[in-house]
Short mmCIF file of the N, C-alpha and C atoms (twelve columns), coordinates in Angstrom:
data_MODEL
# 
_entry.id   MODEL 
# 
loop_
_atom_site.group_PDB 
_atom_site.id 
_atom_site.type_symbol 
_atom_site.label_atom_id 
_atom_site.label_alt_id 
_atom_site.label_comp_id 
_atom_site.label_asym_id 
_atom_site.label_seq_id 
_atom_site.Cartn_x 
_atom_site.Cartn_y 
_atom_site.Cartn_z 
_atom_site.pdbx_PDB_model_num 
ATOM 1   N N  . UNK A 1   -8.509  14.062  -7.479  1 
ATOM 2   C CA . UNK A 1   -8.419  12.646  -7.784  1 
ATOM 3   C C  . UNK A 1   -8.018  11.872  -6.528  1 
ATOM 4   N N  . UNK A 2   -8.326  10.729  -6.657  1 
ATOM 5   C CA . UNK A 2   -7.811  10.095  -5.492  1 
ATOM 6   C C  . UNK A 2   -6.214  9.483   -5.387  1 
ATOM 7   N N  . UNK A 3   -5.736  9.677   -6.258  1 
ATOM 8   C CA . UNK A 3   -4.186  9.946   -6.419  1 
ATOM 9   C C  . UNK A 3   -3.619  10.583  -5.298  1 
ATOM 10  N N  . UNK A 4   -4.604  11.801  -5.801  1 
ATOM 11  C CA . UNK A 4   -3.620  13.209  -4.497  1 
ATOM 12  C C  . UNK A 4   -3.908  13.198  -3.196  1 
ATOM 13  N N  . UNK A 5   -5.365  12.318  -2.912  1 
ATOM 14  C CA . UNK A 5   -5.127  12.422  -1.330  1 
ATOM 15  C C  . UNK A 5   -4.631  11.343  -0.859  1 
ATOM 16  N N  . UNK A 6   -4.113  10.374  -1.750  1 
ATOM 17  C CA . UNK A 6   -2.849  9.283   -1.206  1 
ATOM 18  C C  . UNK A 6   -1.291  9.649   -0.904  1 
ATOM 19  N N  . UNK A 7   -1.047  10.268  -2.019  1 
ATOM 20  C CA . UNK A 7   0.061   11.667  -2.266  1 
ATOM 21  C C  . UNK A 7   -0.142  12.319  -0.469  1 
ATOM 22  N N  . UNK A 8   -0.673  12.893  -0.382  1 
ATOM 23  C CA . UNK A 8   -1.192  13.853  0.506   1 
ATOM 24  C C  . UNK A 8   -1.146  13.200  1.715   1 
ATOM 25  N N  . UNK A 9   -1.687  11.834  1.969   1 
ATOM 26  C CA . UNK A 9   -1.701  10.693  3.167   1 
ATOM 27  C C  . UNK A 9   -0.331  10.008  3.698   1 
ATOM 28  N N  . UNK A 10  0.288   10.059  2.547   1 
ATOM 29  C CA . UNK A 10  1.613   9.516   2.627   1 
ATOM 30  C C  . UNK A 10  3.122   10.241  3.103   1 
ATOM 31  N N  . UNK A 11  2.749   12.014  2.481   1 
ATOM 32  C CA . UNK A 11  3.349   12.658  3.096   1 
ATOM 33  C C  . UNK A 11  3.022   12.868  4.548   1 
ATOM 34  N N  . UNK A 12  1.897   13.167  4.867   1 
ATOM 35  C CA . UNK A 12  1.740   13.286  5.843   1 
ATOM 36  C C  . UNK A 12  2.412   12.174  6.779   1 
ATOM 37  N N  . UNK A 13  2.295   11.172  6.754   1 
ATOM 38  C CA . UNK A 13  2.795   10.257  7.590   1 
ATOM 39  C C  . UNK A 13  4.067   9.964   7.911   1 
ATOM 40  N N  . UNK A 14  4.947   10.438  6.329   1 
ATOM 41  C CA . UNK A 14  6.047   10.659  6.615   1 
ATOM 42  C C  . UNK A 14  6.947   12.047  7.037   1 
ATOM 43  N N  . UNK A 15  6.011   13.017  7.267   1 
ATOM 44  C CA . UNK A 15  5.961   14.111  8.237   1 
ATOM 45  C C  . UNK A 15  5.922   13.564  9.234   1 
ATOM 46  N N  . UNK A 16  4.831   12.707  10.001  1 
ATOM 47  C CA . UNK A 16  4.574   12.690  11.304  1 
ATOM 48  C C  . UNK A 16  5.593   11.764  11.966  1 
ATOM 49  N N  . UNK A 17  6.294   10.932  10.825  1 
ATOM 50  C CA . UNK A 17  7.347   10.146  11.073  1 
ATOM 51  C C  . UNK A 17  8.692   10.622  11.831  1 
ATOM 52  N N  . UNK A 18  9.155   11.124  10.669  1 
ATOM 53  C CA . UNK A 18  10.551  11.625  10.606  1 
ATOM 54  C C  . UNK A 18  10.792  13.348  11.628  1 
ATOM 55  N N  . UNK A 19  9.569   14.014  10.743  1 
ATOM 56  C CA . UNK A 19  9.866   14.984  11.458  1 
ATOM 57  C C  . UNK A 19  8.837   16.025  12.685  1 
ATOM 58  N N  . UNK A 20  7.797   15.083  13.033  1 
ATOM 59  C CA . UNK A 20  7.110   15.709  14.155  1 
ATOM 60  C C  . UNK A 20  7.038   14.339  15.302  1 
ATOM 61  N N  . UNK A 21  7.710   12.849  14.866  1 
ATOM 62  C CA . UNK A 21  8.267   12.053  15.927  1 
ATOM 63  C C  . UNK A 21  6.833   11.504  16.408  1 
ATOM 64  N N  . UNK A 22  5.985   11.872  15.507  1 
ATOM 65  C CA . UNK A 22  4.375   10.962  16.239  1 
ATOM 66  C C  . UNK A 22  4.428   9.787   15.662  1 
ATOM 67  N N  . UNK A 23  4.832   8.540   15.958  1 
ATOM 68  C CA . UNK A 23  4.671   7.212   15.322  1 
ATOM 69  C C  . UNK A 23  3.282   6.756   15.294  1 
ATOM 70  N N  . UNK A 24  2.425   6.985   16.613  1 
ATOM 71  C CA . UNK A 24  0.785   7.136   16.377  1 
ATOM 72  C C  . UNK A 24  -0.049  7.562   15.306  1 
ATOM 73  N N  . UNK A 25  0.900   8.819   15.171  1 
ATOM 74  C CA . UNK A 25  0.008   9.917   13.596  1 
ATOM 75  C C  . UNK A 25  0.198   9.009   12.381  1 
ATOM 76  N N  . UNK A 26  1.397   8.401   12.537  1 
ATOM 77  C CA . UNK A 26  1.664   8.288   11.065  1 
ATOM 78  C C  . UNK A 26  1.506   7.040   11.235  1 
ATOM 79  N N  . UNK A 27  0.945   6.207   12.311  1 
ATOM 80  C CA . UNK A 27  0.551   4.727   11.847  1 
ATOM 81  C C  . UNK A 27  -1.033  4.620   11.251  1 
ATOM 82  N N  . UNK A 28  -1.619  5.933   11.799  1 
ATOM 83  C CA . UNK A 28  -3.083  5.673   11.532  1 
ATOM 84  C C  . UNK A 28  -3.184  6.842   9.946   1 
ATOM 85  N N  . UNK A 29  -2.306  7.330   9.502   1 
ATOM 86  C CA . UNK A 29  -2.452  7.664   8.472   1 
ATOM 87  C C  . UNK A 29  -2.331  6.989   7.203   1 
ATOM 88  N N  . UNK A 30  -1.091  6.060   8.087   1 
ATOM 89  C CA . UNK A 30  -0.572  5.069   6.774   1 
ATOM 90  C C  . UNK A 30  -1.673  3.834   6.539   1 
ATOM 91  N N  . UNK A 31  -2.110  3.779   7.849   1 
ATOM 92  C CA . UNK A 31  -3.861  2.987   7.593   1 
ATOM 93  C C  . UNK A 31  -4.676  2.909   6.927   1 
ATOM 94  N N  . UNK A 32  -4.700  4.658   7.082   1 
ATOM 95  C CA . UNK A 32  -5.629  5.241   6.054   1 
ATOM 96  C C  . UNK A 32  -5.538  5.420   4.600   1 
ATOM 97  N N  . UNK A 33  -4.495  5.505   4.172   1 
ATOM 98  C CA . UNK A 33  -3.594  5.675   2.904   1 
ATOM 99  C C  . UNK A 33  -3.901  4.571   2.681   1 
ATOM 100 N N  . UNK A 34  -3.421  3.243   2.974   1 
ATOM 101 C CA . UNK A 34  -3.231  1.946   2.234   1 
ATOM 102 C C  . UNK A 34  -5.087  1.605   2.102   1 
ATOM 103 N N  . UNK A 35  -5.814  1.919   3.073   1 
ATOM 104 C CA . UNK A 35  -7.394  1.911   2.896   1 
ATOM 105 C C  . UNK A 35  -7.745  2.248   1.573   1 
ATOM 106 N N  . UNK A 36  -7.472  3.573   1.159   1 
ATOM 107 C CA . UNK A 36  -7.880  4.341   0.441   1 
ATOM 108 C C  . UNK A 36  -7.168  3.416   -1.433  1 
ATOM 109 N N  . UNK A 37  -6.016  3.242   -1.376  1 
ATOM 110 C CA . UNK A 37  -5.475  2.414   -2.279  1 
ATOM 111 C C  . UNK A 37  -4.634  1.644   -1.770  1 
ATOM 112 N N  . UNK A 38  -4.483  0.412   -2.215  1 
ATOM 113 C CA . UNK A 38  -3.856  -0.479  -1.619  1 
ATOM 114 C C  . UNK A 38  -1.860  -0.334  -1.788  1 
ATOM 115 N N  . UNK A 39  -1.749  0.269   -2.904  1 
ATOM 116 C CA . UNK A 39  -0.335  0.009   -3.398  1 
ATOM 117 C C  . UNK A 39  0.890   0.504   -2.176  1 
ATOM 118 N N  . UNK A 40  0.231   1.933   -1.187  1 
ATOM 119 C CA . UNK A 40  1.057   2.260   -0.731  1 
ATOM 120 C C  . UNK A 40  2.144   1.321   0.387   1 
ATOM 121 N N  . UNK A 41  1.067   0.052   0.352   1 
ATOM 122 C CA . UNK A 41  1.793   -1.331  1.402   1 
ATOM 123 C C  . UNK A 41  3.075   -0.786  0.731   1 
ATOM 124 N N  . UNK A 42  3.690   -0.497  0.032   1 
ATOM 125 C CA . UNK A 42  4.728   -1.333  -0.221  1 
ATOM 126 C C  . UNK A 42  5.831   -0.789  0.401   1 
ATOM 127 N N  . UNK A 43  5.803   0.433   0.875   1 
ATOM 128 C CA . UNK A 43  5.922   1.733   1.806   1 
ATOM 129 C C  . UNK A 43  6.497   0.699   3.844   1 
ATOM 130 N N  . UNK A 44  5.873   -0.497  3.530   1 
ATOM 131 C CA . UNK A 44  5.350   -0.593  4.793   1 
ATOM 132 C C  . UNK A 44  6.820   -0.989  5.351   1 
ATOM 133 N N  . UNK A 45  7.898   -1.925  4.379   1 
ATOM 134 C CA . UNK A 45  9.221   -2.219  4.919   1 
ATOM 135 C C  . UNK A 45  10.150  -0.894  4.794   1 
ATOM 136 N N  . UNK A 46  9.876   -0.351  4.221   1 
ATOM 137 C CA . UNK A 46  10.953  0.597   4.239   1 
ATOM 138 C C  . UNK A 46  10.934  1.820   6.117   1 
ATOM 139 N N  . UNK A 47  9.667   1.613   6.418   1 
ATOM 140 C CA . UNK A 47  9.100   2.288   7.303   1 
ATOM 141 C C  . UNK A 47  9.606   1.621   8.647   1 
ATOM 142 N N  . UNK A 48  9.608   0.319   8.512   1 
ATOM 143 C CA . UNK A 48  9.518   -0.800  9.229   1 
ATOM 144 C C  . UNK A 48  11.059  -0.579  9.802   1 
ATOM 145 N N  . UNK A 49  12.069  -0.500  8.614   1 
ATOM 146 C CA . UNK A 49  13.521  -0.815  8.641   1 
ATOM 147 C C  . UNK A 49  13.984  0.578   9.378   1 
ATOM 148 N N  . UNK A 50  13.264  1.842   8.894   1 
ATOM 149 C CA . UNK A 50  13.556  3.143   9.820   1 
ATOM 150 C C  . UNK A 50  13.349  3.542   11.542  1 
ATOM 151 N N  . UNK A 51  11.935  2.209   11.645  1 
ATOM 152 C CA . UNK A 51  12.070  2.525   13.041  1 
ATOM 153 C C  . UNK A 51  12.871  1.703   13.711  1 
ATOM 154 N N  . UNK A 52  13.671  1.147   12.988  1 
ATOM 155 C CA . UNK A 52  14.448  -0.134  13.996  1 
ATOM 156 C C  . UNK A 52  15.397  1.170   14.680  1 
ATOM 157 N N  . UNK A 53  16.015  0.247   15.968  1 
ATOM 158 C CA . UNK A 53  17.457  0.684   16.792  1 
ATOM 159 C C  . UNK A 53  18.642  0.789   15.897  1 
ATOM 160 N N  . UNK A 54  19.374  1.993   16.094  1 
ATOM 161 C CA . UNK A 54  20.316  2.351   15.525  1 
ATOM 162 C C  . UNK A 54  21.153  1.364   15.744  1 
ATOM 163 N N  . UNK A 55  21.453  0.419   16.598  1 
ATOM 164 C CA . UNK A 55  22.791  -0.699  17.234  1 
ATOM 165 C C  . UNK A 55  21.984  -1.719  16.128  1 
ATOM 166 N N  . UNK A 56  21.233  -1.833  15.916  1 
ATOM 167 C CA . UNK A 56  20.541  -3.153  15.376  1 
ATOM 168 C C  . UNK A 56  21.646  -4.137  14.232  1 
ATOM 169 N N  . UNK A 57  22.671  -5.165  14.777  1 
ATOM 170 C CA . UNK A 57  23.578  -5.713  13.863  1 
ATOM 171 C C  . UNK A 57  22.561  -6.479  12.977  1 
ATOM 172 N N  . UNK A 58  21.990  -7.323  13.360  1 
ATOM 173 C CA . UNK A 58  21.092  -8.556  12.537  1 
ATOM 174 C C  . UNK A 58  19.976  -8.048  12.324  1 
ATOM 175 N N  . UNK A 59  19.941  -8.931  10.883  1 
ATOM 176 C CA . UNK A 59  18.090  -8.641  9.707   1 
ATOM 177 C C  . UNK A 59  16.833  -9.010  10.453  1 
ATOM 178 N N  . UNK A 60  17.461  -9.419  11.516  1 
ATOM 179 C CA . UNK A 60  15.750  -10.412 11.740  1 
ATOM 180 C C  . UNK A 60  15.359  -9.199  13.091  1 
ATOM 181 N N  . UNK A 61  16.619  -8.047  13.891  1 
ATOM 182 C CA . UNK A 61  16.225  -7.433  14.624  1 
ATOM 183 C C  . UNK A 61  16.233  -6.068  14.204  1 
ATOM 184 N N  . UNK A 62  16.306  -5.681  13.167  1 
ATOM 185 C CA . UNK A 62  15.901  -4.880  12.292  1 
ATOM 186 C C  . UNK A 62  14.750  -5.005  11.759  1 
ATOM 187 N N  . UNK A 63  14.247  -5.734  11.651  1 
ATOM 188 C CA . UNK A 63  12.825  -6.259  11.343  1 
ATOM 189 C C  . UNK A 63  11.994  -6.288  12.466  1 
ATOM 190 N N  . UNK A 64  11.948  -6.994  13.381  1 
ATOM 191 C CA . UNK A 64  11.094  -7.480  14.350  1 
ATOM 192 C C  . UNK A 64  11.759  -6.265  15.740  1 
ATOM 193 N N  . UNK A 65  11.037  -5.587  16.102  1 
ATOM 194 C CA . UNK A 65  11.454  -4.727  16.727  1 
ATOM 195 C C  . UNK A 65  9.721   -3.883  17.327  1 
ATOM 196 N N  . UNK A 66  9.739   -3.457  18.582  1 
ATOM 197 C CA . UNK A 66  8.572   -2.774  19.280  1 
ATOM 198 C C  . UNK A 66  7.782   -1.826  18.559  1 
ATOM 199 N N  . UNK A 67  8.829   -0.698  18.181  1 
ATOM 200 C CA . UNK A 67  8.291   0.639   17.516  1 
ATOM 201 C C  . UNK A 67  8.149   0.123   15.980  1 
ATOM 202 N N  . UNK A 68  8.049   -0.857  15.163  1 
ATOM 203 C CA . UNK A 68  7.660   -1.524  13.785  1 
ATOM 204 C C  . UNK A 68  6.405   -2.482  14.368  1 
ATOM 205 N N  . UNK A 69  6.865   -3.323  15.414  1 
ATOM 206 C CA . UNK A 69  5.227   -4.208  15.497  1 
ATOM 207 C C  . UNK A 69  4.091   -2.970  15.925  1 
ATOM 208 N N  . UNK A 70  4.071   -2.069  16.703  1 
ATOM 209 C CA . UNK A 70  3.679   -1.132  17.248  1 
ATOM 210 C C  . UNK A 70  2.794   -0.564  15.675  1 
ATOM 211 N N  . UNK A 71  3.825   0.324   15.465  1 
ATOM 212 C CA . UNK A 71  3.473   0.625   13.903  1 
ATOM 213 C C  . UNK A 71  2.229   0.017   12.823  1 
ATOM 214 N N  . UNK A 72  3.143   -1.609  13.127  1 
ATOM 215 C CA . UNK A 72  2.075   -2.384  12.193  1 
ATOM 216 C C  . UNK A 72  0.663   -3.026  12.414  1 
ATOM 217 N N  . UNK A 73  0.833   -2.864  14.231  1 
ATOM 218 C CA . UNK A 73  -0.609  -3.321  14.708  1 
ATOM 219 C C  . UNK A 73  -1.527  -1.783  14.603  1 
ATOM 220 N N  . UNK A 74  -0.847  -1.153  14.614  1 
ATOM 221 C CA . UNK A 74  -2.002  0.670   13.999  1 
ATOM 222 C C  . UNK A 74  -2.447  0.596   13.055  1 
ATOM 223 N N  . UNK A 75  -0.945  0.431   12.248  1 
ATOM 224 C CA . UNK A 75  -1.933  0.705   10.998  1 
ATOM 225 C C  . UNK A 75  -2.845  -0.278  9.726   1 
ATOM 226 N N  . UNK A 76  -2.549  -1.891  10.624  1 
ATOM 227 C CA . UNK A 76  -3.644  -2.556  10.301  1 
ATOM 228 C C  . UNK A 76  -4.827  -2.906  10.809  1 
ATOM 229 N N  . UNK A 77  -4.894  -2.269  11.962  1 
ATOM 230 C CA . UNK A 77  -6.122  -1.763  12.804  1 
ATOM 231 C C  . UNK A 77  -7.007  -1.172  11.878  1 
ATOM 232 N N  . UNK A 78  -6.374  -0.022  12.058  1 
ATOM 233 C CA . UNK A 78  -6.993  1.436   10.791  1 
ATOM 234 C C  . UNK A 78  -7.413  0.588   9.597   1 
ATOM 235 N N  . UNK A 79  -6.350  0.188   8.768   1 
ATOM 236 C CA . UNK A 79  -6.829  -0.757  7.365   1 
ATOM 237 C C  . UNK A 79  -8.475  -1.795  7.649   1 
ATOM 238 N N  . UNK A 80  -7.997  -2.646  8.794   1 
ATOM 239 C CA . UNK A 80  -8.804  -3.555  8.849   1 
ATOM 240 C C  . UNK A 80  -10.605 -2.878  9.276   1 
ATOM 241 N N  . UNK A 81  -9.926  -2.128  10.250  1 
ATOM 242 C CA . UNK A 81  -11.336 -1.156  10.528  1 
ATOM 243 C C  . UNK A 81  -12.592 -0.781  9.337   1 
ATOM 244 N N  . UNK A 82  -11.522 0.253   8.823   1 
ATOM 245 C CA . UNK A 82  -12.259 0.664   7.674   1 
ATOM 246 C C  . UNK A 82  -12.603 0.090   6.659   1 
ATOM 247 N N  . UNK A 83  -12.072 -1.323  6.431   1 
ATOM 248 C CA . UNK A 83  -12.763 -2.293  5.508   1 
ATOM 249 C C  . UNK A 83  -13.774 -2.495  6.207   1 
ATOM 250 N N  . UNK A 84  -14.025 -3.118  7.509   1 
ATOM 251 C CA . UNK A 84  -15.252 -3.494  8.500   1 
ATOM 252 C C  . UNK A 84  -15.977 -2.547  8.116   1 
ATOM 253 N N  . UNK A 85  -15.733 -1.335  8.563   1 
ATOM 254 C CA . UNK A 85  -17.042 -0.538  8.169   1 
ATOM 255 C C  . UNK A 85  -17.587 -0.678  6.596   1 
ATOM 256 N N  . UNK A 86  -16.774 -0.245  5.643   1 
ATOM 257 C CA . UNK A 86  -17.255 0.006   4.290   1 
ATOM 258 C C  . UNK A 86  -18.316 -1.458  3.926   1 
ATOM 259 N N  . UNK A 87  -17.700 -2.229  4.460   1 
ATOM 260 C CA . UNK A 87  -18.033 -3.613  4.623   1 
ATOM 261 C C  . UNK A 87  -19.758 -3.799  4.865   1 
ATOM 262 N N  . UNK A 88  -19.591 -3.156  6.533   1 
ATOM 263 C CA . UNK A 88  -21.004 -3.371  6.787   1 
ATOM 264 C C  . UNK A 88  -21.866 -2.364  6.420   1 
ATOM 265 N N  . UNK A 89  -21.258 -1.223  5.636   1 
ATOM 266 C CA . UNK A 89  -22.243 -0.604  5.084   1 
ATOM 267 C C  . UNK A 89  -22.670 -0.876  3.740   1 
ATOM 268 N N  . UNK A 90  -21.807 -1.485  2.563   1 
ATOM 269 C CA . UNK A 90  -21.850 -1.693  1.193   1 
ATOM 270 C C  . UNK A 90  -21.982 -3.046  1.160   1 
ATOM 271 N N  . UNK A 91  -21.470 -4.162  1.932   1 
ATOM 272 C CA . UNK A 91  -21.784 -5.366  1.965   1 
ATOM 273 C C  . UNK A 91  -20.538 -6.172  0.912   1 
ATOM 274 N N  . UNK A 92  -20.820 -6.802  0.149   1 
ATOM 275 C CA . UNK A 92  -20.068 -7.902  -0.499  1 
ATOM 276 C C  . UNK A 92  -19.687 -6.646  -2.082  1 
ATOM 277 N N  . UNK A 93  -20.345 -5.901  -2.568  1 
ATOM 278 C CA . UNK A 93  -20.115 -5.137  -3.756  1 
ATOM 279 C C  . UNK A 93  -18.825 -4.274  -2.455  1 
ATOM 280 N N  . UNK A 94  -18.547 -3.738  -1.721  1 
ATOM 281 C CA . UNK A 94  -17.286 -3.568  -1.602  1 
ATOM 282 C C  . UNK A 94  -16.250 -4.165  -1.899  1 
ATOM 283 N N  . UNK A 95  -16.439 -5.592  -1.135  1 
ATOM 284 C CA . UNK A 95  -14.997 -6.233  -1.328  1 
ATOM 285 C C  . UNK A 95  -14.905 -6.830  -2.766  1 
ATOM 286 N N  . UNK A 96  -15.800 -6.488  -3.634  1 
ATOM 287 C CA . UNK A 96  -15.815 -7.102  -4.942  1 
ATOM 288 C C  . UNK A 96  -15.020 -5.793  -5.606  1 
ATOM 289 N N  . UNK A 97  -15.585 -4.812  -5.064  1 
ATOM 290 C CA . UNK A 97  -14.973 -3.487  -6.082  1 
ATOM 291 C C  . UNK A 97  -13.760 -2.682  -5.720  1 
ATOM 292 N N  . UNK A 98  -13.529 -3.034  -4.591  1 
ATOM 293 C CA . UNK A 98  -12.172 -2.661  -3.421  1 
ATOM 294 C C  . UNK A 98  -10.771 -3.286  -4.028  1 
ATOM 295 N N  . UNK A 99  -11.165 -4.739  -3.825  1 
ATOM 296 C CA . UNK A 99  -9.871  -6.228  -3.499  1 
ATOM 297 C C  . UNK A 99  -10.065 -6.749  -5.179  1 
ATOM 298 N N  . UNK A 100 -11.230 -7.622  -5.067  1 
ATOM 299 C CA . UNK A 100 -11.360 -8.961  -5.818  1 
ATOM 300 C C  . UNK A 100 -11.371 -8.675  -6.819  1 
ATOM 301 N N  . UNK A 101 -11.992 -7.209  -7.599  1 
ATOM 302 C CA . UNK A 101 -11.838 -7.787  -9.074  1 
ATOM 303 C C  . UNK A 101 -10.625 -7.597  -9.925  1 
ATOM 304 N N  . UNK A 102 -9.785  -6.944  -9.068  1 
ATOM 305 C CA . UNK A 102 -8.313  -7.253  -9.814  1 
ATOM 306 C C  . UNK A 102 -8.088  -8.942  -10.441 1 
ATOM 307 N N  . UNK A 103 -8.330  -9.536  -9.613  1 
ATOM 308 C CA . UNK A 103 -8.027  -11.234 -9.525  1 
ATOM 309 C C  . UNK A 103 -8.759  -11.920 -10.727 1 
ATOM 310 N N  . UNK A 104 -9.990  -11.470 -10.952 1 
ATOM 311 C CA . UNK A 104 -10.803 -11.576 -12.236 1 
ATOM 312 C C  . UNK A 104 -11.007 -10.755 -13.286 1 
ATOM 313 N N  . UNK A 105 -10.101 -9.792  -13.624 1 
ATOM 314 C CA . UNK A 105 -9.981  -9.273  -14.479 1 
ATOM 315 C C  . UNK A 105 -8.825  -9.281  -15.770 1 
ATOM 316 N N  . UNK A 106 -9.173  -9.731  -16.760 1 
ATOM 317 C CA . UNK A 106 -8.374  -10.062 -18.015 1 
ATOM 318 C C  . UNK A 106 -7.561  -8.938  -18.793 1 
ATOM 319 N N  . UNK A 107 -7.700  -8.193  -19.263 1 
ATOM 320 C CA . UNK A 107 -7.136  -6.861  -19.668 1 
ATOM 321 C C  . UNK A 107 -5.464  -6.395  -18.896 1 
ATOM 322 N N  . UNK A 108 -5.122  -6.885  -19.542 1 
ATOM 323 C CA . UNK A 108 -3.339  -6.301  -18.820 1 
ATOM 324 C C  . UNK A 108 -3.369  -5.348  -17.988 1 
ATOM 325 N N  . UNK A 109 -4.139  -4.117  -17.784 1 
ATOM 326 C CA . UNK A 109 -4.335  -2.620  -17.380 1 
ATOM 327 C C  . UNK A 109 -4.484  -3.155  -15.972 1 
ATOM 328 N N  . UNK A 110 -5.435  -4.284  -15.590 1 
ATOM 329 C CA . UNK A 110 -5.932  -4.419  -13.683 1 
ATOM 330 C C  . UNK A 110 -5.665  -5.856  -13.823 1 
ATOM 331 N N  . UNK A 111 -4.430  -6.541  -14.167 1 
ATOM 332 C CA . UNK A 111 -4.221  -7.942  -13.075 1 
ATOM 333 C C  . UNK A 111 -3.006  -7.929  -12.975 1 
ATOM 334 N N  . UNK A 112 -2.080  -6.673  -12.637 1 
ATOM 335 C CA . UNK A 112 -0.683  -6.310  -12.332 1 
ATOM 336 C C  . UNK A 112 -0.296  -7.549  -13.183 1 
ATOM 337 N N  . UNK A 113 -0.233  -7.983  -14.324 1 
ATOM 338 C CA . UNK A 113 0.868   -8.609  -15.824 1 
ATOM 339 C C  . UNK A 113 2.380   -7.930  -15.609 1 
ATOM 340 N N  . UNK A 114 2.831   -8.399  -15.502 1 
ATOM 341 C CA . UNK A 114 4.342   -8.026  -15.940 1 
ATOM 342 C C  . UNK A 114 4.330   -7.343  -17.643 1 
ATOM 343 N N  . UNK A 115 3.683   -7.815  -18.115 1 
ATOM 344 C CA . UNK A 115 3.438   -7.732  -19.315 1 
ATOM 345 C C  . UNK A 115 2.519   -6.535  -19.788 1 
ATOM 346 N N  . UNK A 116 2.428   -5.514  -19.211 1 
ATOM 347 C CA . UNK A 116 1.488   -5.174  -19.137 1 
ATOM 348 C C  . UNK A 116 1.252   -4.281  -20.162 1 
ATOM 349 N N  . UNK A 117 3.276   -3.218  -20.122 1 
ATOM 350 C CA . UNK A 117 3.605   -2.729  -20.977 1 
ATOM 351 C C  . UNK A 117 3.860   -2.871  -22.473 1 
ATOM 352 N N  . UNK A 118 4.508   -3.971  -22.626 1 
ATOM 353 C CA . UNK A 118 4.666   -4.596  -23.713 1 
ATOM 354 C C  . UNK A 118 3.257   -4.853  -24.618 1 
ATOM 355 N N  . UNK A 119 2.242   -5.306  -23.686 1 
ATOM 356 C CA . UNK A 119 1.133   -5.609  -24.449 1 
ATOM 357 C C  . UNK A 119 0.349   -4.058  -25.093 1 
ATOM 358 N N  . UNK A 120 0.222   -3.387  -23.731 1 
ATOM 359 C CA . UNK A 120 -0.171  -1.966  -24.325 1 
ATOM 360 C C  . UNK A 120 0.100   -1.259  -25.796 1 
ATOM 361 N N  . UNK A 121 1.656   -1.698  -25.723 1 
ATOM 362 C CA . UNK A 121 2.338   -1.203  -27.200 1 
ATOM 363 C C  . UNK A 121 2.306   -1.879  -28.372 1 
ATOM 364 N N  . UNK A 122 1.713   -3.148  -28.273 1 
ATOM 365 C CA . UNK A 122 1.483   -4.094  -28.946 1 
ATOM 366 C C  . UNK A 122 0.143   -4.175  -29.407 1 
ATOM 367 N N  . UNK A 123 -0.878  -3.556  -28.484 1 
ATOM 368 C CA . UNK A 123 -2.174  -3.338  -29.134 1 
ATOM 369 C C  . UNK A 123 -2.665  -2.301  -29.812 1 
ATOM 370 N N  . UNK A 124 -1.173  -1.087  -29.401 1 
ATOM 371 C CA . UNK A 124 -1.408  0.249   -30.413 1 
ATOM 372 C C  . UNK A 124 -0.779  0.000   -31.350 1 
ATOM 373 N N  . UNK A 125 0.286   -1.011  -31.823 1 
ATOM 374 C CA . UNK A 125 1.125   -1.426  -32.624 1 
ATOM 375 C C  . UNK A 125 2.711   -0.876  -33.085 1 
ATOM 376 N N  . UNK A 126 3.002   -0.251  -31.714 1 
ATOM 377 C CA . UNK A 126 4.486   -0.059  -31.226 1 
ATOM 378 C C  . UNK A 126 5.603   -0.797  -31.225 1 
ATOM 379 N N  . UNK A 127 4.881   -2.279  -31.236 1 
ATOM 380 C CA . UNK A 127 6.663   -3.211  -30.897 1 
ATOM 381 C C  . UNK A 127 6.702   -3.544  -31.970 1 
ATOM 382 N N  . UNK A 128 5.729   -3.889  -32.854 1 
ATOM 383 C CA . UNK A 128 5.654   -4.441  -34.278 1 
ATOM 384 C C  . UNK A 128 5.408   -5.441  -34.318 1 
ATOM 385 N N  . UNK A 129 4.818   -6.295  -33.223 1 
ATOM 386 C CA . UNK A 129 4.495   -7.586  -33.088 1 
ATOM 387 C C  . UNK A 129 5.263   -8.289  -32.164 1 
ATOM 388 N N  . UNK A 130 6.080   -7.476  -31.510 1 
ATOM 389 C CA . UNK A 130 7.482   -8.421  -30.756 1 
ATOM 390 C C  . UNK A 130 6.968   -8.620  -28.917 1 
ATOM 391 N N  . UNK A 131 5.660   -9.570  -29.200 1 
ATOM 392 C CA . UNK A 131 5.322   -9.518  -27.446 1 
ATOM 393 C C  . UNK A 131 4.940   -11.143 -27.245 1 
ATOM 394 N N  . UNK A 132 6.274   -11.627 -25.848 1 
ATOM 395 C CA . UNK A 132 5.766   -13.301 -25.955 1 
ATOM 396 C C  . UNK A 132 4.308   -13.390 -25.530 1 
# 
């Protein structure tokens, strides 16, 4: 499934992170990972906050720091790349079937609802009716 080679992309990167010290490896993996599904962005501050300087007193230099911009110009290279390609090979039905149709889609299951749960249980008839 494509679950597991996100699973699989993500470790890796945080292998190449932490414990083989390639910030290269694991910027173009995490590229690749977030390519492949988008959710793992979310991965991207926590990553961000690890490569800062150990002295780092203030949020904003904990944040903004060489080895994180470094990081983030890789691995949206990689991201941006491989949209370009899929792009110019599939054309506009990529970015329709990739990105956009989350945005147009009604069904609680694909327009991230907060609600998403509640409704689920509500259409098998779990809450008993109790969904605003």
């Amino acid at each position: 499934s494509g679950e597991s080679l996100v699973v699989l992309l993500l470790y890796a990167t945080f292998y190449s992170l932490h414990l083989a010290r390639n910030q290269l490896l694991a910027a173009l993996l995490f590229g690749i990972a977030v390519h492949w599904r988008f959710y793992p962005v979310i991965f991207a501050l926590p990553i961000v906050l690890a490569l800062a300087p150990p002295m780092s007193q203030t949020m904003v230099r904990r944040l903004v720091h060489w080895p994180g911009i470094r990081f983030g110009v890789v691995s949206a290279s990689v991201f941006a790349g491989l949209a370009c390609a899929c792009y110019a090979a599939y054309g506009l039905d990529f970015l329709e079937s990739a990105y956009l149709h989350h945005s147009r889609r009604r069904d609680p299951q694909h327009n991230f609802s907060i609600y998403f749960y509640p409704t689920a249980l509500h259409l098998e008839g779990g809450l008993g009716g109790l969904v605003p």
